[in-house]
N, C-alpha and C. Protein backbone atom coordinates (compact mmCIF):
# COMPACT_ATOMS: atom_id res chain seq x y z
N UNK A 1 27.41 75.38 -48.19
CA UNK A 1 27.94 74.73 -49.37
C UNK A 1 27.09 73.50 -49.67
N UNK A 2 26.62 73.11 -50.84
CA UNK A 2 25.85 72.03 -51.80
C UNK A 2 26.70 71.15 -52.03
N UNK A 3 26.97 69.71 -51.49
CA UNK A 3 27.42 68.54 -51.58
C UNK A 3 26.60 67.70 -52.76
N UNK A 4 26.39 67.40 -54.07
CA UNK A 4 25.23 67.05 -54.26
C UNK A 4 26.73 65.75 -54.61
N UNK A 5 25.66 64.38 -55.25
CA UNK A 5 26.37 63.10 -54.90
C UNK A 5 25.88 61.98 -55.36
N UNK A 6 26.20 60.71 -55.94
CA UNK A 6 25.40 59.78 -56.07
C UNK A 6 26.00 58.87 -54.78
N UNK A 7 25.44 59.10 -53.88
CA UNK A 7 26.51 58.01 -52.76
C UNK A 7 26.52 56.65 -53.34
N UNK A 8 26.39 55.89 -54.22
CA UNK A 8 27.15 54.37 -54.33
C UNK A 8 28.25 54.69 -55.14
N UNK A 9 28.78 55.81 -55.53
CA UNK A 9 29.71 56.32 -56.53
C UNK A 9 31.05 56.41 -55.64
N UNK A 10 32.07 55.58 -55.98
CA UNK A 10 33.02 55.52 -54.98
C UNK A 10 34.47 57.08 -54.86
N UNK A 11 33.91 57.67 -56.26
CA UNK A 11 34.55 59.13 -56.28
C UNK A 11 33.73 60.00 -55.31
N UNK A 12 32.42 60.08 -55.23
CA UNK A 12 31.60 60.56 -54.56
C UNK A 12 32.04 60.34 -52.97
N UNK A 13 31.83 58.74 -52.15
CA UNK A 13 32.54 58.37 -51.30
C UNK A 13 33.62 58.94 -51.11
N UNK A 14 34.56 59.25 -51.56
CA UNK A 14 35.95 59.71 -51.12
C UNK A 14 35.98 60.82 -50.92
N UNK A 15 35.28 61.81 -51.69
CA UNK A 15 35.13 63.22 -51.74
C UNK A 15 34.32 63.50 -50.12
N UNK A 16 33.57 62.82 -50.18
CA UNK A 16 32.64 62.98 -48.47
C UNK A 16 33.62 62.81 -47.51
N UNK A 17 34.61 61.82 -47.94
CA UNK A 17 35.38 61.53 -46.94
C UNK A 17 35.96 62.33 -45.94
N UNK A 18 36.70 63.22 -47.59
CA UNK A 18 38.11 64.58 -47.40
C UNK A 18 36.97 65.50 -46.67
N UNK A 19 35.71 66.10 -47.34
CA UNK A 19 35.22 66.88 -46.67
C UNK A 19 35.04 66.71 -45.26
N UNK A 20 34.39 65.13 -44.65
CA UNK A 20 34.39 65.19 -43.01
C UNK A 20 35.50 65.23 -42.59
N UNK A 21 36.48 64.78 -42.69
CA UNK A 21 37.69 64.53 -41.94
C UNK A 21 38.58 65.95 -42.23
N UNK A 22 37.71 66.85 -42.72
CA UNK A 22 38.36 68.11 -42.12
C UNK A 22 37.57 69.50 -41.77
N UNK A 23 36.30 68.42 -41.50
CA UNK A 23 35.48 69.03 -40.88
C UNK A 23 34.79 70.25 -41.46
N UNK A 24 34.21 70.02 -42.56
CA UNK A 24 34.06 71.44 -43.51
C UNK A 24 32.40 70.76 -43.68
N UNK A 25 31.45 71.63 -43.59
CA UNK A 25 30.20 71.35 -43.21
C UNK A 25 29.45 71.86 -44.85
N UNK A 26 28.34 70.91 -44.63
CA UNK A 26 27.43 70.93 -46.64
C UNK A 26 26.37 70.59 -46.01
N UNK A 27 25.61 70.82 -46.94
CA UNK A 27 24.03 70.09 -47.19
C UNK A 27 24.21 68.80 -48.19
N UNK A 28 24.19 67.90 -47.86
CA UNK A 28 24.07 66.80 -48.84
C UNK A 28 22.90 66.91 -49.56
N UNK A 29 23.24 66.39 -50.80
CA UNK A 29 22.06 66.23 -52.18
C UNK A 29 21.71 65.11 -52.90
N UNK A 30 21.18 64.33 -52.92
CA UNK A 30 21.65 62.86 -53.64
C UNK A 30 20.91 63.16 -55.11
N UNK A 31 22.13 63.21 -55.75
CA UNK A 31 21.47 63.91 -57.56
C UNK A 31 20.89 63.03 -58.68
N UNK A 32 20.57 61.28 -58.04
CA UNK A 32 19.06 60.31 -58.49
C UNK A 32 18.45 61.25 -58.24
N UNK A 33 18.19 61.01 -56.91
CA UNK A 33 17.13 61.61 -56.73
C UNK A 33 16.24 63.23 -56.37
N UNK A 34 17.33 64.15 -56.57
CA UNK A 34 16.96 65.41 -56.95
C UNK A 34 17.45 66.25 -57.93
N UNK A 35 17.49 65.93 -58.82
CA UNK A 35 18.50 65.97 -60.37
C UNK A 35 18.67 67.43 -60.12
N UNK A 36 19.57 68.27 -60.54
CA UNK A 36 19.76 70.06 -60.49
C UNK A 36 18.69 70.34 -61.49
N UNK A 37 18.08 71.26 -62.17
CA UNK A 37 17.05 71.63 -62.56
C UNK A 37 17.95 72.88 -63.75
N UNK A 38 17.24 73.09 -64.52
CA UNK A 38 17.58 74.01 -65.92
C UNK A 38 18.33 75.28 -65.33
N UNK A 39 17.77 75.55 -64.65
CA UNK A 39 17.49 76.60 -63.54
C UNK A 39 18.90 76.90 -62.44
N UNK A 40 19.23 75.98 -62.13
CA UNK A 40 20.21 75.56 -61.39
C UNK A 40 21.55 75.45 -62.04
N UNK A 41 21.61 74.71 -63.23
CA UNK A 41 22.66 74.16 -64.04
C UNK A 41 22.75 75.64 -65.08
N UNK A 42 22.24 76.28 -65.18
CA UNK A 42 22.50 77.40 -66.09
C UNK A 42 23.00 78.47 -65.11
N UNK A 43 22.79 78.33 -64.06
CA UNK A 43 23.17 79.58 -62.64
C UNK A 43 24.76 79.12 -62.48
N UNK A 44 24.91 77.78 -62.13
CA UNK A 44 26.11 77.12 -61.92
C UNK A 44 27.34 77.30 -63.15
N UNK A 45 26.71 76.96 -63.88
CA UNK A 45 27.93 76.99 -65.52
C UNK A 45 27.74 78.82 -65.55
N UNK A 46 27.40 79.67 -65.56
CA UNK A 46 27.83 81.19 -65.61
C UNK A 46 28.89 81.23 -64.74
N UNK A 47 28.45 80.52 -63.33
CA UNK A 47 29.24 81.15 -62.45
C UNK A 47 30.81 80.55 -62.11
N UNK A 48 30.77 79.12 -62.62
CA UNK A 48 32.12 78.60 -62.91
C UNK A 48 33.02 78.95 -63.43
N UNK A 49 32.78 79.79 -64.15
CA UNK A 49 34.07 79.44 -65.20
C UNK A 49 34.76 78.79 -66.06
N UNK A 50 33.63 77.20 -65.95
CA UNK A 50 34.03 75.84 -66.51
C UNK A 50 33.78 75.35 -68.22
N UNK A 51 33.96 74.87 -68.77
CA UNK A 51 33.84 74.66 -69.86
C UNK A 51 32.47 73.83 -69.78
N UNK A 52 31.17 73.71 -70.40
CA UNK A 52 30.27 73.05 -69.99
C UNK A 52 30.30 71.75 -69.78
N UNK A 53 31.12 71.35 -70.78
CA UNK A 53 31.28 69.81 -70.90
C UNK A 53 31.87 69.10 -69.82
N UNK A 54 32.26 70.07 -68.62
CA UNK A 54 32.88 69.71 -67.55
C UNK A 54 32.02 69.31 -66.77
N UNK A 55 30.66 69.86 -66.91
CA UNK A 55 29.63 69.29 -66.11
C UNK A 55 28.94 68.03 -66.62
N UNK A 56 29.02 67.28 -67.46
CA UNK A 56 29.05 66.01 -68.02
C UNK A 56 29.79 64.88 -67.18
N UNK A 57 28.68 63.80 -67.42
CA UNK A 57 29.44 62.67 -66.49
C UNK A 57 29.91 61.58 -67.58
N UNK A 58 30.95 62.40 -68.19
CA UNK A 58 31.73 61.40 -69.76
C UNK A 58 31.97 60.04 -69.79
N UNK A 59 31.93 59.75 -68.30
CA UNK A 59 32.26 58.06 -68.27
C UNK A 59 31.45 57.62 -67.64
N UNK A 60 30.50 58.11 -67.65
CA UNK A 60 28.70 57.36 -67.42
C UNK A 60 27.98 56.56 -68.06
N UNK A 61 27.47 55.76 -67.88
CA UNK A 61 26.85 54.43 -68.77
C UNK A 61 25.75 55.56 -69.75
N UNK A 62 25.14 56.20 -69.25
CA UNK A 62 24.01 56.90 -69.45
C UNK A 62 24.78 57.46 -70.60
N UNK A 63 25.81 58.05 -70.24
CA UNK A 63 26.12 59.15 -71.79
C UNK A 63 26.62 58.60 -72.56
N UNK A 64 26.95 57.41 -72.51
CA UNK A 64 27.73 56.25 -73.80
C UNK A 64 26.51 55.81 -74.43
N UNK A 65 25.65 55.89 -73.79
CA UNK A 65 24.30 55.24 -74.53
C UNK A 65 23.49 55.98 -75.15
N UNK A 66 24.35 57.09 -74.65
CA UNK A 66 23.13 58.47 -75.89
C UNK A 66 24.04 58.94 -76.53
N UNK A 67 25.14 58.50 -76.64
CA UNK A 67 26.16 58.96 -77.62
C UNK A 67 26.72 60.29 -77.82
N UNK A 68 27.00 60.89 -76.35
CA UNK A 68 26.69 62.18 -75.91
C UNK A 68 28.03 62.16 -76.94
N UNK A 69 29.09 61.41 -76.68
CA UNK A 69 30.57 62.27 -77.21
C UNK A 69 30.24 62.51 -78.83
N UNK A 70 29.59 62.51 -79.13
CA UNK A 70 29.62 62.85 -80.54
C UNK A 70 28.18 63.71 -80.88
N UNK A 71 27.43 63.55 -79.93
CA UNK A 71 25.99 64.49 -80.26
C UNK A 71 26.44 66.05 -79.73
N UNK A 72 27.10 66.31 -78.33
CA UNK A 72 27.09 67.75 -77.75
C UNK A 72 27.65 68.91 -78.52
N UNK A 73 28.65 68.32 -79.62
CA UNK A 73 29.65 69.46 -80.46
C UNK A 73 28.25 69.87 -81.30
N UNK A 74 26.98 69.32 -81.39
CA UNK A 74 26.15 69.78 -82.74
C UNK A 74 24.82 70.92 -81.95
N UNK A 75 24.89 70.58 -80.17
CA UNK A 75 23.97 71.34 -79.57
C UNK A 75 24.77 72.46 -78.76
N UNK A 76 23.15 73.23 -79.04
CA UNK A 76 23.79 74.72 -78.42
C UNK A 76 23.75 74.51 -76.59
N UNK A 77 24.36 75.31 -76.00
CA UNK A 77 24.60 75.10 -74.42
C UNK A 77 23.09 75.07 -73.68
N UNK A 78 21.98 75.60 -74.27
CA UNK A 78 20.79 75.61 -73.71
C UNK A 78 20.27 74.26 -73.95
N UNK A 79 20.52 72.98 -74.65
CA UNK A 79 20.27 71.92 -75.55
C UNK A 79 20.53 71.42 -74.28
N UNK A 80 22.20 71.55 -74.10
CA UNK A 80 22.94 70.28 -73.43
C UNK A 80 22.70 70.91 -72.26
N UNK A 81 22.34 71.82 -71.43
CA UNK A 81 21.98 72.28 -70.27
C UNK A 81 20.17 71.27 -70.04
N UNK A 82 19.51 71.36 -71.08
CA UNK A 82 17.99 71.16 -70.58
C UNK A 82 18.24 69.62 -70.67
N UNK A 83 19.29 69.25 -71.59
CA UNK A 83 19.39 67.22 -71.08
C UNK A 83 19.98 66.94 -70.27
N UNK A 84 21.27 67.67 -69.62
CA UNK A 84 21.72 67.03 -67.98
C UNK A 84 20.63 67.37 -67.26
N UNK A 85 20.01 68.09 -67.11
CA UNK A 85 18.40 68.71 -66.01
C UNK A 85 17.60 67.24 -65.98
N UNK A 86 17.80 66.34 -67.08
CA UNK A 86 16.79 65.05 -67.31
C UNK A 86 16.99 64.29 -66.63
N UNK A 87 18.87 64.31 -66.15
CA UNK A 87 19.03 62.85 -65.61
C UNK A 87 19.74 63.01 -64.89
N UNK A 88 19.72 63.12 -63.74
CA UNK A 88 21.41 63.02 -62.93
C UNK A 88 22.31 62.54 -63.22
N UNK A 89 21.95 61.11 -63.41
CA UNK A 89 23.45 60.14 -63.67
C UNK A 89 24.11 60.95 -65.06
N UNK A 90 23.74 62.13 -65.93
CA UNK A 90 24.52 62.75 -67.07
C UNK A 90 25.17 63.60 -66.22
N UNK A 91 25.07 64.19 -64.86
CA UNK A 91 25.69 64.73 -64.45
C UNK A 91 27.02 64.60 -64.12
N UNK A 92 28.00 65.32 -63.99
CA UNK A 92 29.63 65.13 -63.33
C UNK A 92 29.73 65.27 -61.68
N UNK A 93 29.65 64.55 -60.95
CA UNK A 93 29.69 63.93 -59.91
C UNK A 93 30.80 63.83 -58.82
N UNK A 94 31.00 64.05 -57.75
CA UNK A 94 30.65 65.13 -57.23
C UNK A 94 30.59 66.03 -57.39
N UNK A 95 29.76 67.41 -56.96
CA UNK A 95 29.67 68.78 -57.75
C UNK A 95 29.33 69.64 -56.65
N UNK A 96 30.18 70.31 -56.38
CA UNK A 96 30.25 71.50 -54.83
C UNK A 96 29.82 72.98 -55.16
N UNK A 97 28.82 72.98 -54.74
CA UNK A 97 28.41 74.86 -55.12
C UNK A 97 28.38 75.29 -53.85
N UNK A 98 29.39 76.51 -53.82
CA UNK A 98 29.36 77.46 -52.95
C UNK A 98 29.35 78.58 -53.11
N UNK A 99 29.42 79.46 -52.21
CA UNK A 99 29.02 80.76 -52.69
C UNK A 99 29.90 81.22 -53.75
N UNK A 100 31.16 81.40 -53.28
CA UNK A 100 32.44 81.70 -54.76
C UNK A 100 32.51 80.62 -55.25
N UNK A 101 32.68 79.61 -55.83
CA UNK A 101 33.35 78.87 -56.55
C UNK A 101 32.31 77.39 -56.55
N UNK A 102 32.30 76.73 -57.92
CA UNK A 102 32.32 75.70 -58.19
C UNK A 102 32.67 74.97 -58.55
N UNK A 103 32.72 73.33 -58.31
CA UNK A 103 33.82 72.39 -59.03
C UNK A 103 32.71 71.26 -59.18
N UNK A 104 33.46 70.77 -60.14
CA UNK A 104 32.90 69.27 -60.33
C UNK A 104 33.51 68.27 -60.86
N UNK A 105 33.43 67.26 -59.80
CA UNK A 105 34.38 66.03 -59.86
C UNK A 105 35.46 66.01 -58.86
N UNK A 106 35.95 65.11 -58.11
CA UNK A 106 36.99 65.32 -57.03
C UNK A 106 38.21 65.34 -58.16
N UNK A 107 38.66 66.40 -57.73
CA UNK A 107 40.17 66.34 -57.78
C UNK A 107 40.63 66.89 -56.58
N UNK A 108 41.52 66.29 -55.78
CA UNK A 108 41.83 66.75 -54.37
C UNK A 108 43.12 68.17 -54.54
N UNK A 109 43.34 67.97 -55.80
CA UNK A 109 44.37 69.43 -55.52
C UNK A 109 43.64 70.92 -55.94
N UNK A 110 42.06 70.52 -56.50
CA UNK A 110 41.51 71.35 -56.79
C UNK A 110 40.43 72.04 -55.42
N UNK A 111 40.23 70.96 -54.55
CA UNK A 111 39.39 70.97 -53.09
C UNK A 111 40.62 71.98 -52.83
N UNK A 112 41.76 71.44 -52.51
CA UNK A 112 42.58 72.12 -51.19
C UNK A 112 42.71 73.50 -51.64
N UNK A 113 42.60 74.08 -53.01
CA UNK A 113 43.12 75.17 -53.36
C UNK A 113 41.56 76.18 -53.29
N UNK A 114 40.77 75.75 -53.33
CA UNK A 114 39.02 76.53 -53.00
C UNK A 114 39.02 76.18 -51.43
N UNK A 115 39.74 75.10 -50.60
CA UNK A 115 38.60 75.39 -49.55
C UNK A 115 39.56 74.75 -48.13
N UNK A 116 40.98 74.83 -48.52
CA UNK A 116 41.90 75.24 -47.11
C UNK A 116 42.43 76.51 -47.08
């Protein structure tokens, strides 16, 4: 399983937390500095199930400053797929890929129900 993460992100922090303390094993990713790739983020959103915009980091300095909430309704999913690939911090944070299932963002009732 793919832990990817901005560790000074204190949602991020907590999410590492739940995962060690119940002992459930990842590859950590730190997504500054290895952003997911076009490639990656188009493999991931098929296989979710998620609405894309879920993979957006909506309350990110980064996307208030590009004015994402009002630019993404006008681009097609390949648009807004090749601009989160640009930057991590547009990414939604924490973001767990495993073989079945992906999530992004801690919600702890959404962990326990994929992965106790």
């Amino acid at each position: 399983m793919l832990f990817i993460e901005y560790p000074k992100c204190s949602t991020c922090q907590k999410a590492r937390k739940w995962l060690d303390e119940r002992k459930i094993s990842y590859e950590d990713r730190h997504i500054a500095e290895k952003n997911p790739t076009v490639e990656e983020l188009t493999e991931w959103y098929g296989r979710s199930g998620l609405p894309l915009k879920k993979f957006f980091n909506t309350s990110g300095l980064k996307y208030k400053e590009l004015g994402l909430k009002d630019k993404l309704k006008d681009m097609s999913e390949e648009e807004q797929i090749k601009l989160l690939a640009t930057d991590g911090m547009l990414v939604k944070r924490p973001l767990i890929v495993a073989d079945d299932f992906i999530l992004t963002g801690f919600r702890e009732n959404e962990w326990i129900e994929k992965m106790e």
